[in-house]
Structures are given as C-alpha cells and as structure tokens.
Coordinates of C-alpha atoms in Angstrom, one line a residue:
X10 CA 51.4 -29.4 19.5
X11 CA 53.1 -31.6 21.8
X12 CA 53.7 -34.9 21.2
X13 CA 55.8 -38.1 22.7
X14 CA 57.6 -39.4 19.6
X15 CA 58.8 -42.4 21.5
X16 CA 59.8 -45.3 19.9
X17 CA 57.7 -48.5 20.8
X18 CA 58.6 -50.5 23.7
X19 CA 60.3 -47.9 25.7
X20 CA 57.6 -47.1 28.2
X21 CA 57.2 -49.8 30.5
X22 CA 54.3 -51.7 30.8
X23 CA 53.2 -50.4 34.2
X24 CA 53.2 -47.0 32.4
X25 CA 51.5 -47.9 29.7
X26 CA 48.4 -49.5 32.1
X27 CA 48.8 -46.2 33.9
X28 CA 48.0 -44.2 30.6
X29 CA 45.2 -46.2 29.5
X30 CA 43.5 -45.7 33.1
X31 CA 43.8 -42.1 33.0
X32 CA 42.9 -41.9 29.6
X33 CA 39.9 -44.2 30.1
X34 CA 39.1 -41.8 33.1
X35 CA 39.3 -39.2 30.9
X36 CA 37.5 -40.3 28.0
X37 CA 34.5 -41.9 30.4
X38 CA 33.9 -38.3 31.9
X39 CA 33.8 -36.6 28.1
X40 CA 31.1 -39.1 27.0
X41 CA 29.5 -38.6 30.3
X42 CA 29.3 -34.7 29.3
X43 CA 28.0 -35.4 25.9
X44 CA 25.1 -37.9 27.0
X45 CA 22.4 -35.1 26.3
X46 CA 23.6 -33.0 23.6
X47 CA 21.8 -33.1 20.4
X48 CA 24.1 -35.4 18.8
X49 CA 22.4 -35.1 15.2
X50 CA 24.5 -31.8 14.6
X51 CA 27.5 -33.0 16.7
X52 CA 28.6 -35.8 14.9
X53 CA 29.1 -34.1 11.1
X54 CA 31.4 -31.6 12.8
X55 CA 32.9 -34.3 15.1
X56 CA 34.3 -36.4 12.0
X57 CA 34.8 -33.2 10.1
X58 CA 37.3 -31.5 12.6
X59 CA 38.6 -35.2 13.5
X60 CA 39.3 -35.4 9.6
X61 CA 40.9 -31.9 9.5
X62 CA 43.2 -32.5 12.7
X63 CA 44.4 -35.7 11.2
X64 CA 45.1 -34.1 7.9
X65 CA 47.1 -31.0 9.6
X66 CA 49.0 -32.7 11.9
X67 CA 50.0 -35.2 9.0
X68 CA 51.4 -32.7 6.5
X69 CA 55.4 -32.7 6.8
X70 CA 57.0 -29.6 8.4
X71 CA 58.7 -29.3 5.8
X72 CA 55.9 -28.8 3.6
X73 CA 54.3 -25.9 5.3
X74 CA 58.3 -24.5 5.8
X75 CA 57.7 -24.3 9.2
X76 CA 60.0 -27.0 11.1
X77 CA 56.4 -27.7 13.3
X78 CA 53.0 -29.7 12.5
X79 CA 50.3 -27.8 12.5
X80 CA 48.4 -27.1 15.9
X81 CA 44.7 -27.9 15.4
X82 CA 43.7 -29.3 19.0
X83 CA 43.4 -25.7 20.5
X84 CA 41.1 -24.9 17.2
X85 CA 39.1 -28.0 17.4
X86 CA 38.5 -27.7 21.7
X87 CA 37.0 -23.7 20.5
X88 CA 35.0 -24.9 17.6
X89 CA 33.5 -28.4 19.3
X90 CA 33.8 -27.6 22.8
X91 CA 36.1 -29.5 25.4
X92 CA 34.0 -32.9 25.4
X93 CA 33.5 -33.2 21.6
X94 CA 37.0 -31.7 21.4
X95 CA 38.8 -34.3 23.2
X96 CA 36.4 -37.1 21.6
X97 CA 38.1 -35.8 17.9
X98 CA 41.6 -36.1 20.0
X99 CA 40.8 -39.8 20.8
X100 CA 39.6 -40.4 17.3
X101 CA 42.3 -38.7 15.3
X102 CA 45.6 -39.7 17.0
X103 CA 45.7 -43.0 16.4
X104 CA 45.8 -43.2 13.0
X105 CA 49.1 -40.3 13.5
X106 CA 50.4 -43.2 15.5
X107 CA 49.9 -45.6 13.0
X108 CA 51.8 -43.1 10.7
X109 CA 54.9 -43.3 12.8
X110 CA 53.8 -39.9 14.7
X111 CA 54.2 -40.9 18.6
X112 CA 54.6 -44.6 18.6
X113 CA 51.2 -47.3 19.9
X114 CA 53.3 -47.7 23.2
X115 CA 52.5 -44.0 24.3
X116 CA 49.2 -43.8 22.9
X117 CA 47.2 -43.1 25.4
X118 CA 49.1 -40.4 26.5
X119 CA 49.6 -38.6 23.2
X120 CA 45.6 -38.7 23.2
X121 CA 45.7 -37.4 26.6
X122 CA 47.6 -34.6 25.6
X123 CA 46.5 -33.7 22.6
X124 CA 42.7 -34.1 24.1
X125 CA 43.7 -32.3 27.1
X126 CA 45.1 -29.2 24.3
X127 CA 41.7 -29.3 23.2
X128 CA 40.1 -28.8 26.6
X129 CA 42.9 -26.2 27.9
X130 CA 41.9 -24.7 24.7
X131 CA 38.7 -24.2 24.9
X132 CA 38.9 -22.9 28.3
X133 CA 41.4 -20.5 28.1
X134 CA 39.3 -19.1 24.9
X135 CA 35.9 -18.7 26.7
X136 CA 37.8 -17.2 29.9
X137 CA 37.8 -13.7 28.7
X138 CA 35.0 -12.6 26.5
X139 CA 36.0 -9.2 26.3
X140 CA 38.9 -9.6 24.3
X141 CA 38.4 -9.7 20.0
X142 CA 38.1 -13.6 19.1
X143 CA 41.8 -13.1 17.3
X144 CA 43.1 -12.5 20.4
X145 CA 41.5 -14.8 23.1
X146 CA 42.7 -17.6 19.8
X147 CA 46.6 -16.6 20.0
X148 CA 46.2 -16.6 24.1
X149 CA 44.5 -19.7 24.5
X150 CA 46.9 -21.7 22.0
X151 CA 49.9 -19.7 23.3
X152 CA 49.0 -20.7 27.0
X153 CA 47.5 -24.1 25.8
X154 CA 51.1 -25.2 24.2
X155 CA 53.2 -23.9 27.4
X156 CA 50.8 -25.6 29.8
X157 CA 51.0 -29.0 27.6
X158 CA 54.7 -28.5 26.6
X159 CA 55.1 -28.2 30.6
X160 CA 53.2 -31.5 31.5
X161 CA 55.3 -33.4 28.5
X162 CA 58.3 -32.2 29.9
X163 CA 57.8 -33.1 33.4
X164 CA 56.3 -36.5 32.6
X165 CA 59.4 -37.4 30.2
X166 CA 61.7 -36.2 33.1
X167 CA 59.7 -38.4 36.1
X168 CA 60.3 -41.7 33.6
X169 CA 62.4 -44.2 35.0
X170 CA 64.6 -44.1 31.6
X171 CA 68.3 -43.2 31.4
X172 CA 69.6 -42.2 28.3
X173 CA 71.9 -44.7 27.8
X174 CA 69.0 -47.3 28.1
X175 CA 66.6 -45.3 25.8
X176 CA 69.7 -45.3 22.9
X177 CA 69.8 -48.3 23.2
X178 CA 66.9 -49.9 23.1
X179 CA 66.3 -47.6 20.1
X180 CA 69.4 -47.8 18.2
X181 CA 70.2 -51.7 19.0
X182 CA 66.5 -53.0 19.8
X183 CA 68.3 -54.2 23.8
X184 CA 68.4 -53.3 26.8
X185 CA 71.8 -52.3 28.9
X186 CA 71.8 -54.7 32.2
X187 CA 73.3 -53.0 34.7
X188 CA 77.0 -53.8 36.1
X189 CA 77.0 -55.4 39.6

C-alpha cells in the first residue's frame, strides 16, 4: 500500500488546494459512475469493505510480523468495482489519518492513491479473464503497488522540499530561511 506519511504542515498550501481539486475531480467522476447502480446492495458492501480496509491497514506491522500494513485497496477495487472502490478509499482513509497514518495535510492525496489502487486494481484484475482468479489477484496487486509506488515516488521527488527544510520543520517545528 503506498502511503505519504508526511508530517502536517510540510506540503504547501498551493499543493494541498492542488490535491483537493484532483481529488474532488476524481471523486465527482466516481459518483457520477455510480448514479444508476442499484444502490440497495451497494451500500452494505460499501461500509463493510470500507470497515475491513480501515481495520487492515490499522493493524501494526508488527503484529502481522510482516514490517508492511496490509494491502486491501487492490481487494476492495475487485470486490466493489473501481467507482464503489475508490468511494471506500475516500471513506476509510481519513480516519487512518486521524490515527497518525499519512498526516490531514496530504489527505487528499493519500485518498487519491489509495482510491486510485483500488481502480488500478480492478482493472488490471478484469484485463485477463483467462488467467485462474489467484493469479490475475497476485498480478493486479503486484502491478497495482509498482504503478502507485511509482506515482508516490515521482510526486515526493517533483516537491519543492529539500531535506534540510523537511528535518526541520519536522524535528524543530521551523523553517530554515535561506542565507543571502
């Protein structure tokens, strides 16, 4: 599962805004694609696997002896679909944030990619319906966590932080000014 376990107040505010958009973008299409689906049987299994993500991702690693949270994103985008998938993303990580798992500053973009696992997900699982389910599972989380660890990577790198600043602003709650 990736996630930005950034401490709050490091992203700037213009990339905060920037996350909210995208992830309001996001979010709008999903509820878009779920305006005619017989919602009766969708919502039980939308709090259930909402539940069930925010109860595996919260166990400790060390608890499961693993050193990793338990991926449920990929399982919930094959089980729900991508729309209902994502919705269970939106739904679930912020009460991880407000557990200390990704920070409220990056938010929006830990629900974008966690809800964007769920839709890779589900993709990569109905892609090749030849395969035994076992195995179209293990590709579609394998490929799901490269494609996401990936996009955390390269947005993490594109940030306008330095590392001296990030320490900082971590370890001694200011900000370096720079010397002129």
């Amino acid at each position: 599962m990736t996630l930005m376990h950034m401490p709050d107040d490091v992203l700037s505010v213009w990339i905060r805004v920037l996350g909210f958009i995208l992830m309001s973008l996001v979010m709008g299409f999903s509820l878009f694609w779920l305006r005619n689906m017989d919602m009766k049987k969708k919502i039980p299994l939308l709090g259930l696997l909402s539940a069930t993500m925010l109860m595996g991702m919260s166990l400790p690693p060390e608890l499961i002896l693993s050193g990793y949270h338990i991926n449920l994103p990929v399982v919930t985008g094959i089980l729900a679909g991508a729309a209902l998938g994502f919705l269970a993303a939106f739904i679930a990580n912020p009460m991880l944030a407000f557990r200390g798992q990704g920070g409220i500053s990056a938010i929006d973009f830990n629900r974008l990619l966690r809800g964007s696992e769920t839709i890779y997900g589900h993709s990569l699982f109905y892609l090749h319906k030849r395969l035994p389910a076992f195995w179209r599972a293990a590709l579609a989380t394998v490929g799901t966590l490269l494609v996401t660890t990936m996009v955390l990577t390269g947005f993490v790198a594109l940030l306008p932080l330095t590392s001296d600043l990030l320490y900082h602003r971590y370890r001694y709650g200011y900000e370096l000014k720079a010397n002129s």
